Amino acid sequence: DTAVSQTPKYLVTQMGNDKSIKCEQNLGHDTMYWYKQDSKKFLKIMFSYNNKELIINETVPNRFSPKSPDKAHLNLHINSLELGDSAVYFCASSQGLDFPKETQYFGPGTRLLVL
Amino acid sequence: AQKVTQAQTEISVVEKEDVTLDCVYETRDTTYYLFWYKQPPSGELVFLIRRNSFDEQNEISGRYSWNFQKSTSSFNFTITASQVVDSAVYFCALTNYGGATNKLIFGTGTLLAVQP
């Protein structure tokens, strides 16, 4: 019954590795997002996809590549991980019909620790 | 530029006290939406409320109430008779109107600790 799910919940890895985080929503929404929450709890958008099409890319390093195989999934692949990538990554979704007023529903977050 | 300011970094209260979390926003848009989210210690982000810029009526939901004042660009959140389960980080957020930009601009959050 989970509306927005993410896997894994925790990810511990070495610098330089490549890793992926998966996100799935069962709300029937057309728009999905990735946000990053840093160690000070600051939340900032990274990407947004609408109907599998990228609509927001917030000057994120190109080591981060989102991929949307279908409307219900938005995965985040990170190449050559750096210490500064350690954060909590949240996936979210919204209906995708009337953007400004839509409520975004968030997944449980993926806690990434780069050693 | 759009901005959300939550000046209170941490607030500590004793159970049953009332507490108000402040949120001040900046936007050039005439139509915008404001949100509050709760992040409990378990880490998920829980949606609490959405308010549009044309509706200045205060809203009450159980022990929660929200005071939106356009004149002061504020959207404050009050918890009445706080409980330990209210302990969390609370985020105020703003979206803008129009185009394909539908990102949430978050404040830095207020950590609320409710002591038994």
PDB file of N, CA and C in Angstrom, chain A residues 2-57:
ATOM      1  N   THR A   2       2.173   1.105   0.036  1.00  0.00           N
ATOM      2  CA  THR A   2       3.045   2.278   0.069  1.00  0.00           C
ATOM      3  C   THR A   2       2.863   3.080  -1.204  1.00  0.00           C
ATOM      4  N   ALA A   3       2.664   4.398  -1.058  1.00  0.00           N
ATOM      5  CA  ALA A   3       2.373   5.227  -2.213  1.00  0.00           C
ATOM      6  C   ALA A   3       3.637   5.499  -3.033  1.00  0.00           C
ATOM      7  N   VAL A   4       4.692   5.960  -2.363  1.00  0.00           N
ATOM      8  CA  VAL A   4       5.974   6.211  -3.008  1.00  0.00           C
ATOM      9  C   VAL A   4       7.012   5.402  -2.249  1.00  0.00           C
ATOM     10  N   SER A   5       7.677   4.506  -2.943  1.00  0.00           N
ATOM     11  CA  SER A   5       8.661   3.651  -2.283  1.00  0.00           C
ATOM     12  C   SER A   5      10.021   3.854  -2.917  1.00  0.00           C
ATOM     13  N   GLN A   6      11.039   3.674  -2.092  1.00  0.00           N
ATOM     14  CA  GLN A   6      12.419   3.808  -2.559  1.00  0.00           C
ATOM     15  C   GLN A   6      13.230   2.624  -2.087  1.00  0.00           C
ATOM     16  N   THR A   7      14.165   2.194  -2.909  1.00  0.00           N
ATOM     17  CA  THR A   7      15.106   1.160  -2.495  1.00  0.00           C
ATOM     18  C   THR A   7      16.491   1.536  -3.011  1.00  0.00           C
ATOM     19  N   PRO A   8      17.522   1.311  -2.198  1.00  0.00           N
ATOM     20  CA  PRO A   8      17.434   0.808  -0.823  1.00  0.00           C
ATOM     21  C   PRO A   8      17.115   1.931   0.150  1.00  0.00           C
ATOM     22  N   LYS A   9      16.893   1.596   1.390  1.00  0.00           N
ATOM     23  CA  LYS A   9      16.666   2.605   2.417  1.00  0.00           C
ATOM     24  C   LYS A   9      18.009   3.166   2.905  1.00  0.00           C
ATOM     25  N   TYR A  10      19.006   2.311   2.970  1.00  0.00           N
ATOM     26  CA  TYR A  10      20.348   2.718   3.370  1.00  0.00           C
ATOM     27  C   TYR A  10      21.340   2.236   2.324  1.00  0.00           C
ATOM     28  N   LEU A  11      22.339   3.056   2.077  1.00  0.00           N
ATOM     29  CA  LEU A  11      23.354   2.705   1.091  1.00  0.00           C
ATOM     30  C   LEU A  11      24.695   3.223   1.596  1.00  0.00           C
ATOM     31  N   VAL A  12      25.612   2.314   1.884  1.00  0.00           N
ATOM     32  CA  VAL A  12      26.951   2.682   2.318  1.00  0.00           C
ATOM     33  C   VAL A  12      27.916   2.179   1.260  1.00  0.00           C
ATOM     34  N   THR A  13      28.773   3.066   0.768  1.00  0.00           N
ATOM     35  CA  THR A  13      29.632   2.685  -0.345  1.00  0.00           C
ATOM     36  C   THR A  13      30.936   3.461  -0.303  1.00  0.00           C
ATOM     37  N   GLN A  14      31.882   3.050  -1.091  1.00  0.00           N
ATOM     38  CA  GLN A  14      33.189   3.702  -1.140  1.00  0.00           C
ATOM     39  C   GLN A  14      33.188   4.785  -2.209  1.00  0.00           C
ATOM     40  N   MET A  15      34.037   5.771  -1.978  1.00  0.00           N
ATOM     41  CA  MET A  15      34.265   6.813  -2.983  1.00  0.00           C
ATOM     42  C   MET A  15      34.659   6.184  -4.305  1.00  0.00           C
ATOM     43  N   GLY A  16      34.142   6.762  -5.376  1.00  0.00           N
ATOM     44  CA  GLY A  16      34.505   6.283  -6.707  1.00  0.00           C
ATOM     45  C   GLY A  16      33.559   5.239  -7.274  1.00  0.00           C
ATOM     46  N   ASN A  17      32.760   4.632  -6.399  1.00  0.00           N
ATOM     47  CA  ASN A  17      31.813   3.623  -6.888  1.00  0.00           C
ATOM     48  C   ASN A  17      30.641   4.273  -7.618  1.00  0.00           C
ATOM     49  N   ASP A  18      29.913   3.419  -8.358  1.00  0.00           N
ATOM     50  CA  ASP A  18      28.672   3.836  -9.016  1.00  0.00           C
ATOM     51  C   ASP A  18      27.513   3.132  -8.323  1.00  0.00           C
ATOM     52  N   LYS A  19      26.449   3.875  -8.052  1.00  0.00           N
ATOM     53  CA  LYS A  19      25.305   3.273  -7.369  1.00  0.00           C
ATOM     54  C   LYS A  19      24.003   3.810  -7.949  1.00  0.00           C
ATOM     55  N   SER A  20      22.937   3.048  -7.719  1.00  0.00           N
ATOM     56  CA  SER A  20      21.603   3.476  -8.169  1.00  0.00           C
ATOM     57  C   SER A  20      20.610   3.415  -7.030  1.00  0.00           C
ATOM     58  N   ILE A  21      19.669   4.343  -7.074  1.00  0.00           N
ATOM     59  CA  ILE A  21      18.544   4.347  -6.139  1.00  0.00           C
ATOM     60  C   ILE A  21      17.276   4.249  -6.978  1.00  0.00           C
ATOM     61  N   LYS A  22      16.377   3.368  -6.542  1.00  0.00           N
ATOM     62  CA  LYS A  22      15.152   3.177  -7.319  1.00  0.00           C
ATOM     63  C   LYS A  22      13.966   3.811  -6.602  1.00  0.00           C
ATOM     64  N   CYS A  23      13.030   4.300  -7.408  1.00  0.00           N
ATOM     65  CA  CYS A  23      11.809   4.902  -6.866  1.00  0.00           C
ATOM     66  C   CYS A  23      10.615   4.448  -7.674  1.00  0.00           C
ATOM     67  N   GLU A  24       9.563   4.100  -6.965  1.00  0.00           N
ATOM     68  CA  GLU A  24       8.327   3.674  -7.627  1.00  0.00           C
ATOM     69  C   GLU A  24       7.140   4.321  -6.928  1.00  0.00           C
ATOM     70  N   GLN A  25       6.163   4.759  -7.701  1.00  0.00           N
ATOM     71  CA  GLN A  25       4.940   5.280  -7.096  1.00  0.00           C
ATOM     72  C   GLN A  25       3.733   4.555  -7.691  1.00  0.00           C
ATOM     73  N   ASN A  26       2.765   4.278  -6.812  1.00  0.00           N
ATOM     74  CA  ASN A  26       1.551   3.576  -7.250  1.00  0.00           C
ATOM     75  C   ASN A  26       0.332   4.479  -7.155  1.00  0.00           C
ATOM     76  N   LEU A  27       0.570   5.790  -7.271  1.00  0.00           N
ATOM     77  CA  LEU A  27      -0.517   6.761  -7.157  1.00  0.00           C
ATOM     78  C   LEU A  27      -1.115   7.126  -8.507  1.00  0.00           C
ATOM     79  N   GLY A  28      -0.519   6.615  -9.575  1.00  0.00           N
ATOM     80  CA  GLY A  28      -1.006   6.972 -10.906  1.00  0.00           C
ATOM     81  C   GLY A  28      -0.599   8.369 -11.327  1.00  0.00           C
ATOM     82  N   HIS A  29       0.414   8.930 -10.673  1.00  0.00           N
ATOM     83  CA  HIS A  29       0.870  10.289 -10.974  1.00  0.00           C
ATOM     84  C   HIS A  29       1.723  10.315 -12.231  1.00  0.00           C
ATOM     85  N   ASP A  30       1.735  11.495 -12.864  1.00  0.00           N
ATOM     86  CA  ASP A  30       2.525  11.665 -14.074  1.00  0.00           C
ATOM     87  C   ASP A  30       3.887  12.305 -13.813  1.00  0.00           C
ATOM     88  N   THR A  31       4.053  12.943 -12.676  1.00  0.00           N
ATOM     89  CA  THR A  31       5.282  13.704 -12.417  1.00  0.00           C
ATOM     90  C   THR A  31       6.012  13.143 -11.210  1.00  0.00           C
ATOM     91  N   MET A  32       7.320  12.993 -11.370  1.00  0.00           N
ATOM     92  CA  MET A  32       8.157  12.482 -10.281  1.00  0.00           C
ATOM     93  C   MET A  32       9.369  13.382 -10.103  1.00  0.00           C
ATOM     94  N   TYR A  33       9.930  13.359  -8.898  1.00  0.00           N
ATOM     95  CA  TYR A  33      11.002  14.286  -8.533  1.00  0.00           C
ATOM     96  C   TYR A  33      12.073  13.560  -7.723  1.00  0.00           C
ATOM     97  N   TRP A  34      13.271  14.127  -7.761  1.00  0.00           N
ATOM     98  CA  TRP A  34      14.322  13.761  -6.807  1.00  0.00           C
ATOM     99  C   TRP A  34      14.744  15.021  -6.052  1.00  0.00           C
ATOM    100  N   TYR A  35      14.789  14.909  -4.714  1.00  0.00           N
ATOM    101  CA  TYR A  35      15.290  15.965  -3.857  1.00  0.00           C
ATOM    102  C   TYR A  35      16.481  15.414  -3.070  1.00  0.00           C
ATOM    103  N   LYS A  36      17.377  16.325  -2.707  1.00  0.00           N
ATOM    104  CA  LYS A  36      18.528  15.959  -1.861  1.00  0.00           C
ATOM    105  C   LYS A  36      18.400  16.715  -0.543  1.00  0.00           C
ATOM    106  N   GLN A  37      18.569  15.997   0.572  1.00  0.00           N
ATOM    107  CA  GLN A  37      18.585  16.634   1.887  1.00  0.00           C
ATOM    108  C   GLN A  37      19.979  16.479   2.477  1.00  0.00           C
ATOM    109  N   ASP A  38      20.630  17.601   2.721  1.00  0.00           N
ATOM    110  CA  ASP A  38      22.008  17.529   3.214  1.00  0.00           C
ATOM    111  C   ASP A  38      22.047  17.331   4.730  1.00  0.00           C
ATOM    112  N   SER A  39      23.251  17.349   5.251  1.00  0.00           N
ATOM    113  CA  SER A  39      23.433  17.045   6.685  1.00  0.00           C
ATOM    114  C   SER A  39      22.789  18.091   7.587  1.00  0.00           C
ATOM    115  N   LYS A  40      22.536  19.277   7.048  1.00  0.00           N
ATOM    116  CA  LYS A  40      21.858  20.312   7.840  1.00  0.00           C
ATOM    117  C   LYS A  40      20.353  20.294   7.617  1.00  0.00           C
ATOM    118  N   LYS A  41      19.889  19.264   6.975  1.00  0.00           N
ATOM    119  CA  LYS A  41      18.448  19.059   6.738  1.00  0.00           C
ATOM    120  C   LYS A  41      17.894  19.931   5.616  1.00  0.00           C
ATOM    121  N   PHE A  42      18.758  20.614   4.883  1.00  0.00           N
ATOM    122  CA  PHE A  42      18.274  21.467   3.812  1.00  0.00           C
ATOM    123  C   PHE A  42      17.853  20.624   2.623  1.00  0.00           C
ATOM    124  N   LEU A  43      16.626  20.861   2.133  1.00  0.00           N
ATOM    125  CA  LEU A  43      16.048  20.098   1.038  1.00  0.00           C
ATOM    126  C   LEU A  43      16.090  20.907  -0.246  1.00  0.00           C
ATOM    127  N   LYS A  44      16.606  20.295  -1.301  1.00  0.00           N
ATOM    128  CA  LYS A  44      16.689  21.013  -2.574  1.00  0.00           C
ATOM    129  C   LYS A  44      16.353  20.066  -3.717  1.00  0.00           C
ATOM    130  N   ILE A  45      15.599  20.572  -4.669  1.00  0.00           N
ATOM    131  CA  ILE A  45      15.220  19.743  -5.797  1.00  0.00           C
ATOM    132  C   ILE A  45      16.430  19.480  -6.690  1.00  0.00           C
ATOM    133  N   MET A  46      16.464  18.279  -7.248  1.00  0.00           N
ATOM    134  CA  MET A  46      17.512  17.925  -8.203  1.00  0.00           C
ATOM    135  C   MET A  46      16.912  17.802  -9.605  1.00  0.00           C
ATOM    136  N   PHE A  47      15.902  16.968  -9.731  1.00  0.00           N
ATOM    137  CA  PHE A  47      15.310  16.674 -11.039  1.00  0.00           C
ATOM    138  C   PHE A  47      13.800  16.550 -10.908  1.00  0.00           C
ATOM    139  N   SER A  48      13.135  16.776 -12.059  1.00  0.00           N
ATOM    140  CA  SER A  48      11.724  16.468 -12.148  1.00  0.00           C
ATOM    141  C   SER A  48      11.439  15.887 -13.524  1.00  0.00           C
ATOM    142  N   TYR A  49      10.632  14.853 -13.565  1.00  0.00           N
ATOM    143  CA  TYR A  49      10.210  14.219 -14.801  1.00  0.00           C
ATOM    144  C   TYR A  49       8.698  14.261 -14.892  1.00  0.00           C
ATOM    145  N   ASN A  50       8.198  14.568 -16.092  1.00  0.00           N
ATOM    146  CA  ASN A  50       6.773  14.503 -16.343  1.00  0.00           C
ATOM    147  C   ASN A  50       6.540  13.578 -17.521  1.00  0.00           C
ATOM    148  N   ASN A  51       5.791  12.514 -17.304  1.00  0.00           N
ATOM    149  CA  ASN A  51       5.553  11.538 -18.379  1.00  0.00           C
ATOM    150  C   ASN A  51       6.850  11.089 -19.029  1.00  0.00           C
ATOM    151  N   LYS A  52       7.787  10.757 -18.225  1.00  0.00           N
ATOM    152  CA  LYS A  52       9.102  10.230 -18.628  1.00  0.00           C
ATOM    153  C   LYS A  52      10.002  11.277 -19.280  1.00  0.00           C
ATOM    154  N   GLU A  53       9.573  12.536 -19.263  1.00  0.00           N
ATOM    155  CA  GLU A  53      10.383  13.574 -19.894  1.00  0.00           C
ATOM    156  C   GLU A  53      10.975  14.491 -18.830  1.00  0.00           C
ATOM    157  N   LEU A  54      12.269  14.787 -18.950  1.00  0.00           N
ATOM    158  CA  LEU A  54      12.941  15.639 -17.980  1.00  0.00           C
ATOM    159  C   LEU A  54      12.453  17.071 -18.119  1.00  0.00           C
ATOM    160  N   ILE A  55      11.963  17.671 -17.027  1.00  0.00           N
ATOM    161  CA  ILE A  55      11.516  19.052 -17.098  1.00  0.00           C
ATOM    162  C   ILE A  55      12.282  19.971 -16.144  1.00  0.00           C
ATOM    163  N   ILE A  56      12.904  19.435 -15.132  1.00  0.00           N
ATOM    164  CA  ILE A  56      13.745  20.255 -14.256  1.00  0.00           C
ATOM    165  C   ILE A  56      15.068  19.540 -14.044  1.00  0.00           C
ATOM    166  N   ASN A  57      16.146  20.276 -14.249  1.00  0.00           N
ATOM    167  CA  ASN A  57      17.481  19.788 -13.908  1.00  0.00           C
ATOM    168  C   ASN A  57      18.180  20.945 -13.213  1.00  0.00           C
TER     169      ASN A  57
END
